[in-house]
Amino acid sequence: MNQMFAMRVFRCIVEAQGFSAAAERLDTTHSSVSRHLQHLESTLGVRLINRNTRRMSLSAAGERYYAACVDILDRVDAAAQAVTLEQERPSGLLRISAPLVVGTLELAQWLPAFQQRYPDIQVDLSCSDPFVDLVADGFDVAIRICGPLADSSLVARLLTVSPMVLVASSAYVFRHGLPRSVAELSEHRLLTFAGTAQWSLINDRDEPISVTPESSFHTDTIAALHACALAGGGIAAFTLATVQDDLHAGRLVRILPDYTLGVRHYYALYPHARHLPAKVRAFVDFMAEYYRLKAQG
C-alpha cells in the first residue's frame, strides 16, 4: 500500500473529523479509508486515532504524526506545484474575505509585503466576522478564526493555532495591580466580546475553570475591544497572534499567564478546484509563512 497516500488519508480523516467525511472528500469508500489507516498504524506500530462508535480523537502519537504529515505533504505538494506553475505569474483581482481583526489589526503587517512580492495581484478585501458563501459571493479565498471546522465542501488549510490569552495594558496593571488567581478576576474591570457569556480558563494541567465575567465594557468588534484594552480599560481576551506585537512592545501584559482560554484555529478556505489559481495559492502560501514567522516570535 502506498504510504504517502496513506498519510494523505490520515490527514484527511483528522481534518474532515471523521471516516465518512474523509471518504467523501477523497472520493472513496469508508472501508478503504479504514484500511489505509490500519495499514499506517500497523507500519508505524502505534495507534494514531482512538475511536469508538460515537467519537474519535488523536492519540499523543497521532498528534505528533499529524503535524509531521502536514509538513511533509505540504512540502511535497509545494514542490510539485512549483514545477507545474513555475511559468505562471500570479496576477489579477484577488477577492478576500477576512475577519475584522485581520483587516483592522493585522493588515499593515502583511499587506505591504504581499503587494511588494506580487505586484500584479490586485487585492479586494472584505472584512466581516460571519462566514460568507465563497462561491455565491464571488470570493477567491477566506480567512477564518474559529474552533475546529465542521465538514465542508471547501478546502481548508490550517495557517496556525493560537491560544486565547488574557491581557491588560501596563497602565491598567500599574493602577489596579495583577490578579494572582482566577478568583481575583472578579475584583477587576473585565472587557468582553459579543456572545461571551463565560470565560473557560484552562491551566497547564488542562483543568478548566469557568468564570462569568461581569463586564465593564462589552462590544461586538475586536478592534474596539483592542482599543479599550490599550487605553487601560481593563482585562480582555484575545488570540496570542492578535496581541503578540503589543506584548513584545510592552503595550499589553499577560494576565494569569499560566492560563489560556483554549485555542483558535486560523484557516484559509477556498473552493475545491483541481487547478488552484496561482493568485490564490500565492496568497495562501504567503499567509501560512506570515503566521509561521509570527508564531516564532
mmCIF file of C-alpha atoms in Angstrom:
data_model
loop_
_atom_site.group_PDB
_atom_site.id
_atom_site.type_symbol
_atom_site.label_atom_id
_atom_site.label_comp_id
_atom_site.label_asym_id
_atom_site.label_seq_id
_atom_site.Cartn_x
_atom_site.Cartn_y
_atom_site.Cartn_z
ATOM 1 C CA MET A 1 0.000 0.000 0.000
ATOM 2 C CA ASN A 2 1.262 3.493 -0.898
ATOM 3 C CA GLN A 3 2.409 5.046 2.390
ATOM 4 C CA MET A 4 2.335 8.594 1.017
ATOM 5 C CA PHE A 5 -1.310 8.148 0.070
ATOM 6 C CA ALA A 6 -1.998 6.531 3.445
ATOM 7 C CA MET A 7 -0.534 9.679 5.059
ATOM 8 C CA ARG A 8 -2.907 11.786 2.968
ATOM 9 C CA VAL A 9 -5.827 9.628 4.051
ATOM 10 C CA PHE A 10 -4.810 10.009 7.713
ATOM 11 C CA ARG A 11 -4.527 13.780 7.325
ATOM 12 C CA CYS A 12 -7.921 13.916 5.645
ATOM 13 C CA ILE A 13 -9.529 11.872 8.451
ATOM 14 C CA VAL A 14 -8.183 14.358 11.009
ATOM 15 C CA GLU A 15 -9.173 17.479 9.092
ATOM 16 C CA ALA A 16 -12.564 16.129 8.000
ATOM 17 C CA GLN A 17 -13.130 14.900 11.587
ATOM 18 C CA GLY A 18 -14.390 11.508 10.545
ATOM 19 C CA PHE A 19 -14.015 8.483 8.293
ATOM 20 C CA SER A 20 -17.166 9.055 6.234
ATOM 21 C CA ALA A 21 -16.386 12.729 5.609
ATOM 22 C CA ALA A 22 -12.809 11.817 4.630
ATOM 23 C CA ALA A 23 -14.074 9.128 2.252
ATOM 24 C CA GLU A 24 -16.356 11.690 0.595
ATOM 25 C CA ARG A 25 -13.544 14.205 0.203
ATOM 26 C CA LEU A 26 -11.238 11.545 -1.228
ATOM 27 C CA ASP A 27 -13.981 10.092 -3.422
ATOM 28 C CA THR A 28 -13.549 6.628 -1.971
ATOM 29 C CA THR A 29 -15.281 4.322 0.494
ATOM 30 C CA HIS A 30 -15.373 4.254 4.287
ATOM 31 C CA SER A 31 -13.791 0.785 4.259
ATOM 32 C CA SER A 32 -10.933 1.952 2.020
ATOM 33 C CA VAL A 33 -10.190 4.872 4.370
ATOM 34 C CA SER A 34 -10.244 2.489 7.334
ATOM 35 C CA ARG A 35 -7.856 0.054 5.585
ATOM 36 C CA HIS A 36 -5.351 2.804 4.824
ATOM 37 C CA LEU A 37 -5.392 3.939 8.445
ATOM 38 C CA GLN A 38 -4.960 0.369 9.691
ATOM 39 C CA HIS A 39 -2.032 -0.089 7.300
ATOM 40 C CA LEU A 40 -0.416 3.100 8.562
ATOM 41 C CA GLU A 41 -0.858 2.159 12.223
ATOM 42 C CA SER A 42 0.455 -1.348 11.535
ATOM 43 C CA THR A 43 3.500 0.016 9.709
ATOM 44 C CA LEU A 44 4.266 2.501 12.481
ATOM 45 C CA GLY A 45 3.395 0.130 15.313
ATOM 46 C CA VAL A 46 1.292 2.740 17.121
ATOM 47 C CA ARG A 47 -2.361 3.729 17.390
ATOM 48 C CA LEU A 48 -2.865 7.095 15.742
ATOM 49 C CA ILE A 49 -6.588 7.560 16.332
ATOM 50 C CA ASN A 50 -8.634 6.447 19.324
ATOM 51 C CA ARG A 51 -12.092 5.603 18.072
ATOM 52 C CA ASN A 52 -15.369 4.072 19.130
ATOM 53 C CA THR A 53 -18.881 4.093 17.721
ATOM 54 C CA ARG A 54 -19.568 7.661 18.842
ATOM 55 C CA ARG A 55 -16.353 9.667 18.558
ATOM 56 C CA MET A 56 -12.721 9.720 17.566
ATOM 57 C CA SER A 57 -9.693 11.547 18.908
ATOM 58 C CA LEU A 58 -5.993 11.685 18.133
ATOM 59 C CA SER A 59 -3.600 9.800 20.373
ATOM 60 C CA ALA A 60 -0.470 11.605 21.546
ATOM 61 C CA ALA A 61 1.484 9.783 18.826
ATOM 62 C CA GLY A 62 -1.244 10.685 16.356
ATOM 63 C CA GLU A 63 -0.939 14.395 17.153
ATOM 64 C CA ARG A 64 2.808 14.311 16.520
ATOM 65 C CA TYR A 65 2.430 12.257 13.357
ATOM 66 C CA TYR A 66 -0.333 14.539 12.043
ATOM 67 C CA ALA A 67 1.915 17.587 12.423
ATOM 68 C CA ALA A 68 4.706 15.756 10.598
ATOM 69 C CA CYS A 69 2.308 14.623 7.839
ATOM 70 C CA VAL A 70 1.083 18.161 7.286
ATOM 71 C CA ASP A 71 4.655 19.406 6.989
ATOM 72 C CA ILE A 72 5.774 16.605 4.665
ATOM 73 C CA LEU A 73 2.698 16.623 2.438
ATOM 74 C CA ASP A 74 2.669 20.416 2.153
ATOM 75 C CA ARG A 75 6.318 20.321 1.112
ATOM 76 C CA VAL A 76 5.678 17.577 -1.436
ATOM 77 C CA ASP A 77 2.658 19.438 -2.811
ATOM 78 C CA ALA A 78 4.531 22.730 -2.886
ATOM 79 C CA ALA A 79 7.412 21.156 -4.816
ATOM 80 C CA ALA A 80 5.042 19.645 -7.375
ATOM 81 C CA GLN A 81 3.086 22.861 -7.692
ATOM 82 C CA ALA A 82 6.250 24.912 -8.108
ATOM 83 C CA VAL A 83 7.300 22.751 -11.041
ATOM 84 C CA THR A 84 3.841 22.877 -12.614
ATOM 85 C CA LEU A 85 3.254 26.592 -12.114
ATOM 86 C CA GLU A 86 6.759 27.994 -12.384
ATOM 87 C CA GLN A 87 5.907 29.667 -15.703
ATOM 88 C CA GLU A 88 2.664 31.187 -14.396
ATOM 89 C CA ARG A 89 2.956 34.587 -12.728
ATOM 90 C CA PRO A 90 0.315 35.247 -10.029
ATOM 91 C CA SER A 91 -1.821 38.137 -11.243
ATOM 92 C CA GLY A 92 -5.321 39.534 -11.455
ATOM 93 C CA LEU A 93 -8.011 40.538 -8.967
ATOM 94 C CA LEU A 94 -7.953 38.546 -5.717
ATOM 95 C CA ARG A 95 -11.168 38.802 -3.671
ATOM 96 C CA ILE A 96 -10.522 38.007 0.004
ATOM 97 C CA SER A 97 -12.965 37.690 2.904
ATOM 98 C CA ALA A 98 -11.337 38.110 6.309
ATOM 99 C CA PRO A 99 -12.376 38.703 9.929
ATOM 100 C CA LEU A 100 -12.403 42.278 11.166
ATOM 101 C CA VAL A 101 -9.410 41.594 13.408
ATOM 102 C CA VAL A 102 -7.267 40.666 10.393
ATOM 103 C CA GLY A 103 -8.393 43.715 8.463
ATOM 104 C CA THR A 104 -8.095 46.211 11.295
ATOM 105 C CA LEU A 105 -5.222 44.956 13.461
ATOM 106 C CA GLU A 106 -3.042 42.876 11.139
ATOM 107 C CA LEU A 107 -3.475 44.403 7.672
ATOM 108 C CA ALA A 108 -0.498 46.745 7.963
ATOM 109 C CA GLN A 109 1.738 43.843 8.970
ATOM 110 C CA TRP A 110 1.143 41.629 5.921
ATOM 111 C CA LEU A 111 -0.389 43.590 3.038
ATOM 112 C CA PRO A 112 2.621 45.789 2.056
ATOM 113 C CA ALA A 113 4.939 42.773 1.889
ATOM 114 C CA PHE A 114 2.364 40.761 -0.079
ATOM 115 C CA GLN A 115 1.864 43.544 -2.621
ATOM 116 C CA GLN A 116 5.606 44.019 -2.947
ATOM 117 C CA ARG A 117 6.116 40.307 -3.618
ATOM 118 C CA TYR A 118 3.154 40.062 -6.025
ATOM 119 C CA PRO A 119 2.746 43.461 -7.713
ATOM 120 C CA ASP A 120 0.460 42.034 -10.426
ATOM 121 C CA ILE A 121 -2.218 40.966 -7.905
ATOM 122 C CA GLN A 122 -4.939 43.493 -7.085
ATOM 123 C CA VAL A 123 -6.457 42.900 -3.644
ATOM 124 C CA ASP A 124 -10.166 43.375 -2.929
ATOM 125 C CA LEU A 125 -10.540 42.790 0.830
ATOM 126 C CA SER A 126 -13.914 42.470 2.547
ATOM 127 C CA CYS A 127 -13.860 42.325 6.356
ATOM 128 C CA SER A 128 -16.658 40.679 8.322
ATOM 129 C CA ASP A 129 -16.798 38.111 11.097
ATOM 130 C CA PRO A 130 -19.751 35.963 9.889
ATOM 131 C CA PHE A 131 -18.921 33.218 7.404
ATOM 132 C CA VAL A 132 -19.629 34.099 3.780
ATOM 133 C CA ASP A 133 -20.615 31.876 0.874
ATOM 134 C CA LEU A 134 -17.402 31.985 -1.120
ATOM 135 C CA VAL A 135 -18.906 30.673 -4.341
ATOM 136 C CA ALA A 136 -22.174 32.621 -4.240
ATOM 137 C CA ASP A 137 -20.490 35.864 -3.140
ATOM 138 C CA GLY A 138 -17.621 35.564 -5.591
ATOM 139 C CA PHE A 139 -14.692 35.330 -3.182
ATOM 140 C CA ASP A 140 -11.478 33.561 -4.115
ATOM 141 C CA VAL A 141 -10.378 32.828 -0.553
ATOM 142 C CA ALA A 142 -11.426 33.472 3.049
ATOM 143 C CA ILE A 143 -9.506 33.627 6.312
ATOM 144 C CA ARG A 144 -11.429 32.493 9.351
ATOM 145 C CA ILE A 145 -10.561 32.293 13.059
ATOM 146 C CA CYS A 146 -12.606 29.681 14.883
ATOM 147 C CA GLY A 147 -12.602 26.313 16.585
ATOM 148 C CA PRO A 148 -12.087 23.159 14.510
ATOM 149 C CA LEU A 149 -14.119 23.433 11.314
ATOM 150 C CA ALA A 150 -17.137 21.316 10.612
ATOM 151 C CA ASP A 151 -17.145 19.238 7.451
ATOM 152 C CA SER A 152 -17.359 21.447 4.378
ATOM 153 C CA SER A 153 -17.101 21.292 0.622
ATOM 154 C CA LEU A 154 -14.417 23.976 0.898
ATOM 155 C CA VAL A 155 -10.718 23.237 1.071
ATOM 156 C CA ALA A 156 -9.402 24.318 4.481
ATOM 157 C CA ARG A 157 -5.712 24.948 5.053
ATOM 158 C CA LEU A 158 -4.703 25.406 8.668
ATOM 159 C CA LEU A 159 -2.490 28.502 8.901
ATOM 160 C CA THR A 160 -1.809 28.481 12.621
ATOM 161 C CA VAL A 161 -3.276 27.593 16.006
ATOM 162 C CA SER A 162 -3.160 30.360 18.598
ATOM 163 C CA PRO A 163 -4.075 30.247 22.296
ATOM 164 C CA MET A 164 -6.570 32.715 23.711
ATOM 165 C CA VAL A 165 -4.915 34.756 26.461
ATOM 166 C CA LEU A 166 -5.906 37.435 28.953
ATOM 167 C CA VAL A 167 -4.159 40.787 28.661
ATOM 168 C CA ALA A 168 -4.317 44.315 30.024
ATOM 169 C CA SER A 169 -2.347 47.491 29.452
ATOM 170 C CA SER A 170 0.670 48.358 31.561
ATOM 171 C CA ALA A 171 -1.185 51.447 32.762
ATOM 172 C CA TYR A 172 -4.116 49.349 33.972
ATOM 173 C CA VAL A 173 -1.797 46.970 35.817
ATOM 174 C CA PHE A 174 0.008 49.930 37.415
ATOM 175 C CA ARG A 175 -3.296 51.334 38.712
ATOM 176 C CA HIS A 176 -5.077 48.128 39.705
ATOM 177 C CA GLY A 177 -2.354 45.503 40.159
ATOM 178 C CA LEU A 178 -2.131 41.988 38.784
ATOM 179 C CA PRO A 179 -4.706 39.343 39.704
ATOM 180 C CA ARG A 180 -2.848 36.436 41.293
ATOM 181 C CA SER A 181 -5.635 33.889 40.878
ATOM 182 C CA VAL A 182 -8.720 33.279 38.762
ATOM 183 C CA ALA A 183 -10.882 34.213 41.755
ATOM 184 C CA GLU A 184 -9.316 37.692 41.852
ATOM 185 C CA LEU A 185 -10.626 38.449 38.338
ATOM 186 C CA SER A 186 -13.931 39.416 39.957
ATOM 187 C CA GLU A 187 -12.122 42.362 41.573
ATOM 188 C CA HIS A 188 -11.056 43.770 38.198
ATOM 189 C CA ARG A 189 -12.602 45.575 35.245
ATOM 190 C CA LEU A 190 -13.290 42.995 32.543
ATOM 191 C CA LEU A 191 -13.799 43.697 28.854
ATOM 192 C CA THR A 192 -15.839 41.225 26.798
ATOM 193 C CA PHE A 193 -16.700 40.470 23.196
ATOM 194 C CA ALA A 194 -20.241 39.944 21.933
ATOM 195 C CA GLY A 195 -21.619 36.493 22.655
ATOM 196 C CA THR A 196 -19.217 35.819 25.531
ATOM 197 C CA ALA A 197 -21.269 34.512 28.444
ATOM 198 C CA GLN A 198 -18.385 32.733 30.165
ATOM 199 C CA TRP A 199 -14.635 32.523 30.161
ATOM 200 C CA SER A 200 -13.404 28.954 30.442
ATOM 201 C CA LEU A 201 -9.854 29.220 31.717
ATOM 202 C CA ILE A 202 -7.574 26.198 31.363
ATOM 203 C CA ASN A 203 -4.367 25.735 33.331
ATOM 204 C CA ASP A 204 -1.233 23.847 32.291
ATOM 205 C CA ARG A 205 -2.800 20.629 33.615
ATOM 206 C CA ASP A 206 -5.796 21.042 31.274
ATOM 207 C CA GLU A 207 -8.088 21.741 34.220
ATOM 208 C CA PRO A 208 -10.906 24.133 33.218
ATOM 209 C CA ILE A 209 -12.297 26.842 35.487
ATOM 210 C CA SER A 210 -15.411 28.690 34.364
ATOM 211 C CA VAL A 211 -15.734 32.401 35.063
ATOM 212 C CA THR A 212 -18.802 34.536 34.366
ATOM 213 C CA PRO A 213 -17.297 37.956 33.694
ATOM 214 C CA GLU A 214 -19.252 40.959 34.941
ATOM 215 C CA SER A 215 -18.214 43.148 32.064
ATOM 216 C CA SER A 216 -17.475 46.828 32.466
ATOM 217 C CA PHE A 217 -17.222 47.147 28.676
ATOM 218 C CA HIS A 218 -18.934 44.998 26.042
ATOM 219 C CA THR A 219 -18.510 45.334 22.260
ATOM 220 C CA ASP A 220 -19.203 43.492 19.039
ATOM 221 C CA THR A 221 -15.897 44.363 17.361
ATOM 222 C CA ILE A 222 -12.427 43.093 18.216
ATOM 223 C CA ALA A 223 -10.943 46.428 17.116
ATOM 224 C CA ALA A 224 -12.940 48.307 19.774
ATOM 225 C CA LEU A 225 -12.071 45.677 22.385
ATOM 226 C CA HIS A 226 -8.391 46.026 21.498
ATOM 227 C CA ALA A 227 -8.542 49.822 21.632
ATOM 228 C CA CYS A 228 -10.238 49.725 25.043
ATOM 229 C CA ALA A 229 -7.621 47.317 26.412
ATOM 230 C CA LEU A 230 -4.772 49.512 25.115
ATOM 231 C CA ALA A 231 -6.431 52.553 26.682
ATOM 232 C CA GLY A 232 -6.330 50.907 30.105
ATOM 233 C CA GLY A 233 -9.996 49.971 30.247
ATOM 234 C CA GLY A 234 -9.440 46.576 31.818
ATOM 235 C CA ILE A 235 -8.656 42.908 31.137
ATOM 236 C CA ALA A 236 -9.678 41.309 27.846
ATOM 237 C CA ALA A 237 -9.183 38.036 25.957
ATOM 238 C CA PHE A 238 -7.519 37.838 22.545
ATOM 239 C CA THR A 239 -5.677 35.265 20.498
ATOM 240 C CA LEU A 240 -1.968 35.465 21.136
ATOM 241 C CA ALA A 241 -1.469 36.075 17.402
ATOM 242 C CA THR A 242 -3.562 39.257 17.671
ATOM 243 C CA VAL A 243 -1.698 40.805 20.607
ATOM 244 C CA GLN A 244 1.767 39.324 20.179
ATOM 245 C CA ASP A 245 3.303 42.573 18.908
ATOM 246 C CA ASP A 246 1.638 44.545 21.723
ATOM 247 C CA LEU A 247 3.103 42.142 24.284
ATOM 248 C CA HIS A 248 6.586 42.384 22.793
ATOM 249 C CA ALA A 249 6.373 46.190 22.760
ATOM 250 C CA GLY A 250 5.092 46.341 26.352
ATOM 251 C CA ARG A 251 1.794 47.970 25.390
ATOM 252 C CA LEU A 252 -0.026 44.974 26.874
ATOM 253 C CA VAL A 253 0.969 42.404 29.509
ATOM 254 C CA ARG A 254 -0.234 38.826 30.076
ATOM 255 C CA ILE A 255 -2.696 38.317 32.898
ATOM 256 C CA LEU A 256 -2.632 34.924 34.649
ATOM 257 C CA PRO A 257 0.000 33.602 32.202
ATOM 258 C CA ASP A 258 -0.451 30.024 33.453
ATOM 259 C CA TYR A 259 -3.966 30.017 31.969
ATOM 260 C CA THR A 260 -5.438 30.164 28.478
ATOM 261 C CA LEU A 261 -8.996 30.259 27.211
ATOM 262 C CA GLY A 262 -8.437 27.402 24.797
ATOM 263 C CA VAL A 263 -7.158 27.879 21.264
ATOM 264 C CA ARG A 264 -8.411 29.313 17.990
ATOM 265 C CA HIS A 265 -7.597 27.918 14.554
ATOM 266 C CA TYR A 266 -6.676 30.232 11.693
ATOM 267 C CA TYR A 267 -7.803 28.755 8.364
ATOM 268 C CA ALA A 268 -7.554 29.739 4.731
ATOM 269 C CA LEU A 269 -10.669 28.491 2.944
ATOM 270 C CA TYR A 270 -11.153 28.262 -0.788
ATOM 271 C CA PRO A 271 -13.461 26.379 -3.129
ATOM 272 C CA HIS A 272 -12.208 22.956 -4.143
ATOM 273 C CA ALA A 273 -10.511 23.254 -7.509
ATOM 274 C CA ARG A 274 -8.381 20.815 -9.442
ATOM 275 C CA HIS A 275 -6.126 23.607 -10.654
ATOM 276 C CA LEU A 276 -5.965 26.294 -7.988
ATOM 277 C CA PRO A 277 -5.320 29.756 -9.466
ATOM 278 C CA ALA A 278 -1.785 30.958 -8.918
ATOM 279 C CA LYS A 279 -3.035 34.152 -7.222
ATOM 280 C CA VAL A 280 -4.930 32.118 -4.591
ATOM 281 C CA ARG A 281 -2.036 29.760 -3.989
ATOM 282 C CA ALA A 282 0.345 32.714 -3.676
ATOM 283 C CA PHE A 283 -1.860 34.367 -1.058
ATOM 284 C CA VAL A 284 -2.473 31.209 0.972
ATOM 285 C CA ASP A 285 1.242 30.313 0.955
ATOM 286 C CA PHE A 286 2.136 33.880 1.915
ATOM 287 C CA MET A 287 -0.280 33.899 4.863
ATOM 288 C CA ALA A 288 0.957 30.485 6.015
ATOM 289 C CA GLU A 289 4.500 31.872 6.010
ATOM 290 C CA TYR A 290 3.364 35.056 7.751
ATOM 291 C CA TYR A 291 1.713 33.160 10.618
ATOM 292 C CA ARG A 292 4.594 30.683 10.840
ATOM 293 C CA LEU A 293 7.075 33.535 11.321
ATOM 294 C CA LYS A 294 4.685 35.294 13.702
ATOM 295 C CA ALA A 295 4.432 32.138 15.843
ATOM 296 C CA GLN A 296 8.219 32.029 16.040
ATOM 297 C CA GLY A 297 8.168 35.495 17.557
#
